[in-house]
XYZ file of C-alpha atoms in Angstrom:
554
model
C -13.816 -109.261 -90.450
C -14.980 -107.425 -87.543
C -12.609 -103.679 -87.800
C -15.182 -101.825 -84.555
C -16.789 -101.821 -81.902
C -19.006 -98.316 -80.963
C -21.249 -98.910 -77.514
C -22.726 -96.420 -75.621
C -24.768 -95.724 -72.752
C -25.041 -99.993 -71.834
C -24.904 -101.481 -68.250
C -21.820 -99.864 -67.604
C -20.237 -98.638 -70.432
C -19.912 -95.231 -71.330
C -18.247 -94.652 -74.306
C -16.028 -97.387 -75.975
C -14.890 -97.235 -79.052
C -12.150 -99.924 -80.171
C -10.423 -100.943 -83.561
C -10.300 -104.931 -83.700
C -7.164 -106.246 -86.194
C -7.634 -109.732 -87.905
C -6.081 -112.843 -86.873
C -6.502 -114.172 -83.685
C -6.907 -111.882 -80.804
C -7.391 -112.158 -76.593
C -9.210 -110.153 -74.048
C -8.768 -110.726 -70.632
C -9.541 -108.628 -67.531
C -10.641 -110.511 -63.761
C -14.188 -111.081 -63.733
C -16.582 -108.766 -63.263
C -14.754 -106.282 -65.360
C -17.424 -105.966 -68.359
C -16.268 -109.269 -70.626
C -19.648 -110.594 -70.745
C -21.288 -106.447 -71.008
C -19.342 -106.786 -74.041
C -20.480 -109.902 -75.228
C -23.833 -108.900 -74.087
C -23.811 -105.707 -77.030
C -22.397 -108.106 -80.247
C -25.921 -110.041 -79.164
C -27.808 -106.873 -79.449
C -26.431 -106.296 -81.779
C -26.579 -109.913 -83.693
C -30.201 -109.736 -83.482
C -30.903 -110.695 -79.848
C -33.547 -109.472 -77.411
C -33.239 -105.370 -75.948
C -34.122 -105.363 -72.111
C -34.439 -101.699 -70.848
C -32.199 -103.197 -67.842
C -29.444 -103.062 -70.252
C -29.282 -98.498 -70.978
C -26.840 -96.723 -68.805
C -29.242 -95.311 -66.414
C -30.046 -91.395 -66.715
C -29.574 -91.662 -69.929
C -31.606 -91.313 -73.686
C -30.897 -94.371 -75.505
C -28.043 -96.932 -75.634
C -25.849 -97.682 -79.158
C -24.386 -100.262 -80.689
C -22.514 -99.612 -83.816
C -20.033 -102.252 -85.338
C -18.272 -101.937 -89.211
C -17.296 -105.183 -90.655
C -15.938 -104.818 -93.741
C -17.056 -108.221 -95.427
C -14.866 -107.684 -99.729
C -13.724 -111.517 -99.133
C -17.277 -113.433 -98.343
C -19.539 -112.602 -101.679
C -22.954 -111.087 -99.487
C -23.650 -108.887 -101.982
C -27.299 -111.179 -102.481
C -28.660 -110.467 -99.223
C -28.571 -106.664 -99.346
C -29.792 -106.624 -102.817
C -32.497 -109.478 -101.907
C -33.560 -107.166 -98.795
C -33.488 -103.561 -100.588
C -29.802 -102.402 -98.401
C -27.786 -100.281 -100.127
C -24.070 -102.412 -99.940
C -20.665 -101.636 -98.748
C -18.062 -104.191 -98.460
C -15.167 -102.764 -97.113
C -17.552 -100.858 -94.967
C -20.481 -102.627 -94.020
C -22.170 -100.625 -90.569
C -24.691 -102.560 -87.926
C -26.478 -99.888 -85.492
C -29.008 -101.549 -82.497
C -31.013 -97.672 -80.613
C -32.853 -98.415 -77.453
C -35.102 -96.195 -75.718
C -35.695 -96.233 -71.959
C -39.860 -96.638 -73.385
C -37.997 -100.189 -75.101
C -38.792 -99.198 -77.871
C -35.692 -100.702 -80.600
C -34.555 -99.893 -83.706
C -31.800 -101.530 -86.209
C -30.143 -100.555 -89.127
C -27.960 -101.947 -91.376
C -25.389 -99.022 -93.452
C -28.137 -96.821 -92.330
C -31.453 -98.620 -93.234
C -34.183 -99.788 -91.437
C -34.490 -103.370 -90.128
C -36.874 -105.531 -88.286
C -34.624 -107.783 -86.461
C -35.337 -111.057 -88.883
C -33.276 -109.577 -91.140
C -29.900 -108.153 -88.657
C -29.948 -111.413 -87.208
C -29.966 -113.034 -90.529
C -27.117 -110.951 -91.690
C -25.554 -111.279 -87.740
C -25.397 -115.373 -88.133
C -23.452 -115.081 -91.456
C -20.731 -112.127 -89.696
C -20.361 -112.814 -86.609
C -20.259 -116.186 -84.150
C -20.359 -117.011 -80.895
C -18.819 -119.331 -79.026
C -19.820 -119.584 -74.749
C -19.681 -121.869 -72.578
C -23.402 -122.891 -73.087
C -22.768 -123.676 -76.946
C -21.318 -126.993 -75.345
C -24.697 -127.840 -74.212
C -25.512 -128.081 -77.980
C -23.605 -132.241 -77.701
C -26.820 -132.960 -75.787
C -29.112 -132.453 -79.690
C -28.814 -134.189 -82.319
C -29.412 -131.788 -84.848
C -26.178 -130.200 -83.495
C -24.478 -133.367 -84.604
C -25.931 -133.845 -87.772
C -25.827 -129.687 -88.897
C -21.679 -129.978 -88.398
C -22.353 -133.692 -90.340
C -23.869 -132.076 -93.374
C -20.943 -128.550 -92.981
C -18.488 -131.598 -93.349
C -20.499 -132.926 -96.459
C -20.973 -130.066 -97.468
C -23.895 -130.810 -99.353
C -26.208 -128.079 -98.446
C -27.390 -127.569 -101.970
C -28.874 -131.381 -101.938
C -30.501 -130.307 -98.433
C -32.342 -127.530 -99.803
C -33.065 -129.273 -102.865
C -34.639 -132.800 -100.240
C -35.559 -129.903 -98.438
C -38.529 -128.374 -100.529
C -39.661 -131.906 -101.581
C -39.926 -132.389 -98.687
C -42.086 -129.966 -98.129
C -44.384 -130.974 -100.757
C -44.716 -134.065 -100.144
C -45.981 -133.123 -95.855
C -48.443 -130.985 -97.167
C -50.224 -133.790 -100.157
C -50.110 -135.834 -97.174
C -51.984 -133.503 -95.487
C -54.598 -132.590 -97.981
C -54.997 -135.970 -98.929
C -56.117 -136.559 -95.409
C -58.374 -134.143 -95.146
C -59.684 -135.874 -98.820
C -60.262 -139.349 -97.352
C -62.079 -137.955 -94.181
C -64.057 -135.227 -96.394
C -65.113 -138.683 -98.132
C -66.395 -140.246 -94.937
C -67.845 -137.839 -93.460
C -69.217 -137.001 -96.607
C -70.713 -140.234 -97.407
C -72.604 -140.237 -93.645
C -75.206 -137.608 -95.132
C -75.028 -138.374 -98.618
C -79.092 -139.312 -98.609
C -79.671 -136.277 -96.524
C -77.321 -134.281 -98.851
C -79.181 -134.926 -101.421
C -82.520 -135.128 -99.891
C -81.900 -131.246 -99.754
C -80.399 -130.874 -102.402
C -83.563 -131.709 -104.988
C -85.663 -130.203 -102.302
C -83.977 -126.582 -103.507
C -83.472 -127.613 -107.620
C -86.529 -128.399 -107.464
C -88.273 -125.191 -106.128
C -86.830 -123.262 -109.240
C -85.069 -121.291 -107.432
C -82.430 -118.073 -109.241
C -81.568 -114.723 -107.943
C -84.106 -111.758 -107.756
C -87.499 -114.749 -107.503
C -87.879 -113.779 -103.903
C -88.446 -110.234 -104.347
C -90.261 -110.551 -107.731
C -92.430 -112.670 -105.987
C -92.724 -110.473 -103.191
C -93.876 -107.214 -105.097
C -96.134 -109.633 -107.931
C -98.142 -111.187 -104.657
C -98.602 -107.364 -102.745
C -100.056 -105.863 -106.104
C -103.130 -109.876 -106.736
C -103.585 -108.785 -102.911
C -104.732 -104.880 -103.684
C -106.372 -105.724 -106.942
C -108.865 -103.390 -106.500
C -107.381 -100.874 -104.405
C -105.579 -100.637 -108.048
C -107.878 -100.112 -110.093
C -109.657 -97.717 -108.493
C -106.773 -95.464 -108.177
C -105.823 -95.656 -111.634
C -109.908 -95.208 -113.200
C -109.893 -92.203 -110.606
C -106.743 -91.075 -112.160
C -108.232 -91.821 -115.621
C -111.265 -89.839 -115.554
C -109.437 -86.049 -113.673
C -107.633 -86.808 -117.529
C -109.975 -87.645 -119.483
C -113.702 -86.912 -119.760
C -115.957 -86.844 -116.971
C -119.543 -86.819 -116.955
C -118.878 -84.931 -119.732
C -117.052 -81.871 -118.469
C -113.348 -81.779 -120.630
C -111.047 -84.277 -118.623
C -107.685 -81.936 -117.245
C -106.263 -83.186 -120.872
C -108.186 -81.734 -123.363
C -108.228 -78.102 -121.003
C -104.781 -78.383 -121.398
C -105.788 -78.572 -125.513
C -107.927 -76.076 -125.261
C -105.360 -73.510 -123.541
C -102.646 -74.655 -126.788
C -104.585 -73.116 -128.763
C -105.308 -69.839 -127.959
C -101.955 -69.234 -127.366
C -101.684 -70.125 -130.099
C -104.335 -67.953 -131.736
C -101.564 -64.859 -130.832
C -98.503 -65.628 -131.398
C -99.013 -63.712 -134.497
C -99.607 -60.862 -132.519
C -98.094 -61.120 -129.390
C -94.584 -63.402 -129.995
C -93.174 -63.663 -126.458
C -96.294 -66.244 -125.755
C -94.939 -68.785 -128.048
C -92.941 -70.811 -126.476
C -94.763 -71.102 -123.739
C -96.838 -72.177 -125.870
C -95.097 -74.924 -127.216
C -94.049 -75.632 -123.507
C -97.810 -76.411 -123.035
C -98.067 -78.417 -126.471
C -95.709 -80.828 -124.664
C -97.367 -81.429 -121.241
C -100.171 -82.177 -123.917
C -98.655 -84.517 -125.005
C -96.791 -86.095 -121.962
C -100.193 -85.969 -120.824
C -101.841 -87.917 -123.454
C -99.146 -91.330 -122.833
C -99.647 -90.657 -119.359
C -103.967 -90.875 -120.212
C -103.035 -94.381 -122.564
C -100.301 -95.989 -119.696
C -102.960 -95.817 -117.042
C -105.455 -97.046 -119.911
C -104.084 -99.590 -120.992
C -102.985 -101.245 -117.556
C -106.776 -100.508 -116.251
C -107.547 -102.968 -118.438
C -104.775 -105.359 -118.178
C -105.260 -105.366 -114.349
C -107.983 -107.885 -113.371
C -107.900 -110.578 -110.168
C -106.790 -113.347 -110.006
C -106.926 -115.321 -107.243
C -104.773 -118.801 -108.959
C -102.584 -116.702 -109.541
C -102.507 -115.532 -106.081
C -102.662 -118.518 -104.714
C -100.091 -120.170 -106.752
C -97.650 -116.688 -106.341
C -98.098 -117.499 -101.991
C -97.119 -120.807 -102.216
C -94.041 -120.699 -104.276
C -93.791 -117.763 -101.477
C -94.044 -120.581 -98.988
C -91.807 -123.013 -99.648
C -88.990 -120.258 -100.400
C -89.526 -118.717 -96.722
C -89.112 -122.763 -95.589
C -86.184 -123.659 -96.610
C -85.270 -120.129 -95.921
C -85.862 -121.281 -91.809
C -84.383 -125.031 -92.524
C -81.314 -123.598 -93.849
C -81.463 -120.900 -91.096
C -81.210 -118.065 -94.655
C -83.105 -115.196 -95.899
C -82.281 -114.474 -99.302
C -82.742 -117.061 -102.360
C -79.511 -116.309 -102.871
C -78.098 -117.615 -99.826
C -80.078 -120.550 -100.530
C -78.578 -120.272 -104.357
C -74.786 -120.180 -102.731
C -76.607 -123.346 -100.488
C -77.238 -125.462 -103.342
C -74.472 -124.668 -105.295
C -71.861 -125.952 -101.731
C -74.721 -129.405 -101.859
C -73.672 -130.262 -105.222
C -69.834 -129.991 -105.505
C -69.634 -131.764 -102.174
C -72.160 -134.336 -103.699
C -69.833 -133.728 -107.602
C -67.096 -135.186 -104.772
C -68.403 -138.190 -103.613
C -68.928 -139.148 -107.175
C -65.855 -137.697 -108.279
C -63.837 -138.495 -105.226
C -62.552 -141.534 -105.805
C -60.670 -140.675 -108.246
C -59.494 -136.684 -107.025
C -57.697 -139.629 -103.573
C -56.438 -141.840 -106.440
C -54.720 -139.067 -107.752
C -53.767 -137.808 -104.880
C -51.599 -140.813 -103.545
C -50.296 -141.463 -106.822
C -48.978 -138.152 -106.096
C -47.424 -138.708 -102.844
C -45.930 -142.016 -103.472
C -44.197 -140.041 -106.348
C -42.812 -137.411 -103.723
C -42.228 -140.158 -101.322
C -40.350 -141.859 -103.737
C -38.916 -138.599 -104.779
C -37.666 -137.878 -101.066
C -36.446 -141.948 -100.229
C -33.953 -141.369 -103.011
C -32.972 -137.445 -102.079
C -32.341 -138.415 -98.360
C -30.295 -142.120 -100.001
C -28.219 -139.193 -101.782
C -27.550 -137.093 -98.462
C -27.182 -140.410 -96.568
C -23.985 -141.195 -98.927
C -22.272 -138.190 -98.053
C -22.994 -138.393 -95.153
C -20.933 -141.083 -94.525
C -18.804 -139.882 -95.823
C -18.419 -137.013 -93.957
C -18.988 -139.489 -91.154
C -15.558 -141.062 -91.632
C -13.794 -137.420 -92.407
C -14.425 -136.401 -89.074
C -14.166 -139.828 -87.421
C -10.130 -139.238 -88.978
C -9.307 -135.963 -87.936
C -10.876 -135.120 -84.855
C -9.095 -137.611 -83.045
C -6.224 -136.290 -84.319
C -6.808 -133.211 -82.943
C -8.451 -134.042 -79.371
C -4.561 -136.183 -79.176
C -3.002 -132.870 -79.530
C -5.180 -131.439 -76.986
C -3.685 -133.183 -74.452
C -6.294 -137.021 -74.439
C -3.398 -139.074 -75.836
C -6.778 -142.575 -76.185
C -9.217 -140.541 -77.464
C -11.739 -143.022 -79.758
C -13.992 -140.653 -81.657
C -17.197 -142.109 -83.830
C -20.185 -141.019 -85.060
C -23.108 -143.047 -85.209
C -25.459 -142.279 -88.215
C -29.182 -144.472 -87.259
C -32.038 -144.344 -90.481
C -35.385 -142.908 -89.091
C -38.292 -141.792 -90.664
C -38.145 -139.557 -93.480
C -38.161 -136.174 -91.695
C -37.609 -132.070 -92.724
C -33.512 -133.277 -91.954
C -33.243 -136.627 -94.132
C -33.453 -140.555 -92.791
C -30.610 -140.532 -90.218
C -30.075 -139.408 -87.057
C -26.201 -138.652 -85.291
C -24.770 -138.892 -82.741
C -21.602 -138.051 -81.083
C -19.714 -141.482 -79.511
C -16.864 -140.495 -77.340
C -14.558 -142.075 -74.826
C -11.677 -140.953 -73.732
C -9.976 -144.001 -72.809
C -9.118 -147.683 -74.378
C -11.013 -149.483 -70.934
C -14.952 -147.726 -71.542
C -17.273 -148.340 -73.992
C -17.504 -145.252 -76.771
C -20.897 -142.973 -75.120
C -22.451 -139.992 -76.753
C -20.109 -137.752 -75.760
C -22.114 -135.338 -73.304
C -22.991 -138.202 -71.737
C -19.926 -139.437 -70.320
C -16.636 -136.624 -71.397
C -15.710 -133.665 -68.998
C -16.204 -130.592 -69.043
C -12.554 -129.790 -70.084
C -13.537 -132.862 -72.961
C -16.413 -131.431 -74.476
C -14.948 -127.627 -74.019
C -12.129 -129.525 -76.282
C -14.295 -131.294 -78.216
C -15.911 -128.200 -79.325
C -13.573 -126.411 -80.319
C -11.837 -129.234 -82.740
C -15.366 -129.326 -84.682
C -15.398 -125.305 -84.548
C -12.065 -125.558 -86.060
C -13.233 -128.384 -88.251
C -16.399 -127.089 -89.614
C -14.520 -122.548 -89.582
C -12.558 -124.067 -92.968
C -16.692 -125.734 -94.700
C -18.038 -122.614 -93.376
C -16.586 -118.683 -94.302
C -17.788 -116.645 -91.481
C -16.074 -113.549 -91.082
C -14.988 -113.526 -87.555
C -15.214 -116.620 -84.126
C -15.112 -115.186 -81.058
C -15.045 -117.496 -77.938
C -16.072 -116.948 -74.328
C -13.958 -118.573 -72.394
C -13.867 -122.291 -73.997
C -10.509 -122.989 -71.744
C -13.013 -123.745 -68.407
C -11.560 -127.158 -67.602
C -8.080 -126.987 -68.848
C -4.406 -125.739 -68.532
C -0.928 -126.210 -69.417
C -0.100 -127.476 -72.519
C -3.100 -128.501 -73.615
C -4.761 -124.311 -73.633
C -1.146 -123.608 -75.416
C -2.541 -126.548 -77.752
C -5.801 -125.491 -77.998
C -4.149 -121.236 -78.151
C -2.481 -122.285 -81.545
C -5.585 -124.085 -82.864
C -7.724 -120.542 -82.487
C -4.308 -119.222 -83.741
C -4.325 -121.833 -86.811
C -7.595 -120.818 -87.545
C -7.609 -117.111 -87.597
C -5.242 -116.964 -89.665
C -7.372 -118.503 -93.228
C -8.987 -114.998 -93.497
C -10.920 -114.867 -90.941
C -10.851 -113.328 -87.450
C -10.421 -115.486 -84.259
C -11.427 -113.409 -80.646
C -10.992 -114.814 -77.702
C -12.216 -114.332 -74.339
C -10.389 -116.086 -72.424
C -8.397 -116.866 -68.512
C -5.390 -117.954 -69.217
C -1.946 -116.585 -69.865
C -0.770 -120.095 -72.430
C -3.778 -118.490 -74.472
C -3.095 -114.946 -74.062
C 0.046 -114.681 -75.232
C -0.414 -116.265 -78.265
C -3.009 -113.594 -79.711
C -1.258 -110.951 -81.874
C -3.466 -108.263 -80.874
C -4.761 -108.308 -76.915
C -7.763 -105.948 -74.770
C -8.182 -106.221 -71.147
C -11.196 -105.429 -69.669
C -10.522 -103.316 -66.313
C -13.682 -100.915 -64.597
C -12.848 -97.437 -63.670
C -14.260 -95.387 -60.298
C -15.444 -92.330 -61.532
C -17.673 -89.103 -60.595
C -20.654 -90.917 -61.608
C -18.920 -94.715 -60.051
C -18.253 -97.208 -61.831
C -17.752 -98.073 -65.625
C -16.716 -100.485 -67.610
C -13.568 -99.957 -69.972
C -11.311 -101.947 -72.721
C -8.110 -101.313 -74.265
C -5.170 -102.740 -76.324
C -2.432 -103.316 -74.517
C 0.504 -101.424 -75.508
C 3.920 -105.042 -75.560
C 5.202 -103.797 -72.351
C 1.950 -103.481 -71.211
C 1.183 -107.930 -72.477
C 4.329 -108.538 -70.314
C 2.478 -107.473 -67.262
C -0.700 -108.642 -67.773
C 0.588 -112.025 -68.579
C 2.380 -111.960 -65.416
C -0.854 -111.029 -63.196
C -2.382 -113.627 -64.690
C 0.373 -116.184 -63.662
C 1.367 -114.165 -59.968
C -1.995 -112.671 -58.726
C -2.323 -109.231 -57.790
C 1.943 -109.452 -56.491
C 3.517 -109.902 -59.769
C 6.490 -111.093 -59.442
C 9.574 -111.482 -61.209
C 9.624 -115.239 -62.090
C 5.890 -114.541 -63.397
C 7.365 -111.167 -65.454
C 10.188 -113.863 -67.011
C 6.969 -116.563 -68.016
C 5.440 -114.535 -69.393
C 8.552 -112.387 -71.492
C 9.280 -116.285 -72.667
C 5.228 -117.634 -72.797
C 5.158 -113.905 -75.253
C 7.808 -115.947 -77.764
C 6.943 -116.468 -81.248
């Protein structure tokens, strides 16, 4: 339950720090006093998008913080999954909003995303405002109510998982069929392209090797001339000793004096190493010179192969053999799918049919559970509505079949008639504002027993009702507040205000800094005055005081 609410620098609120009690509580106050501001702050705390206009002018930041007791609600797995410290007795949600629009959210002082705080907030507080009555227009809401009463969540989750898988297989099967049709259209052309590529006998690094060989064969004479020149310089030339011979002679000269001049020993060894290296180079050059010959036929072959590669690259708009090999692999894969595509499609179709069968079976189980829940709703809701001043009410849950969807095969609609002479029709189409409010309260009361929400806030759910009906609505909310649940009603009706175990008042106050909204807990005497004022207006009469005391009797 919500134990404490702290609001700082939010629209007309300077600072509000109030303790909240368990059971059924009420909040009253004149129109415009600031009740909607407090609800707006709580909505921000529950993950609603922030607006910088909500920050009080000339302040550094707005802070909204709430403390919850969640010890009865087994929520530790949520905290473990999100890496948040768990404190069942004091769970703290906080939002901070700066004038620049920057917003930060915290759970137990751990920074979290809006998605996370919204997820937790949705498990802690349900705010029912007048606009939520419009949910009765939505099929999804009505089916959700049926599912809550059916207590079919595990089955529904199993169905949703299978249905998601089923839709994915359907999508993949459609893609395979479309791809098969497209590939069949282009099969002959793809086979022609593949033959061109395979006939070229491409391999990695082939283009570079051929280009290098072509360049070498085109410059044979230049290469041989350079090699002959080097061979001549290193070896014998015109009867004169070459460099190697002169180097060998220099080595011998140094070796002859090493006995008498030892410093030359290392020089001789180094020169001998140079001599050996030059002799090896000379042998390699001689071998290369002997092996290089101009081969016009090989040059033509190499250039023909290169022309073929260049032509293929141009045709496929690429620049390397590696790209061509990739295209070749892609064509082989597509043609392999054509050759084996029927088998793949058949296997996928069998999988789709099996999943459709499983989804259908699970959907049937859901329908069965929903039909039982619909009967329970049809029994309980009219009983509640009769107590709420609609004595001739008729109420039915209509379940219709539709195509398999994310929530099964059922479409739910609530049918309603306030009297015996008119046919039942969808509740949102025929019920008045006051009747819709009573239907929604009855539904909330029914599902609150199935959904263990710690705190429920009703924002003027009493719109369009008065007198005994309002008193009965208060009794229903009072009953809800007795079931380990905190129920808070924002109301303008004295009959409802008198039923609260705690009474809070929201009011405006003028000060040096302008108008501010405040909220406080009323004492017993103050409650009498407040309810008397709600009964008689600004001028409180003795009769109103007496009536207020009567309403407040247990």
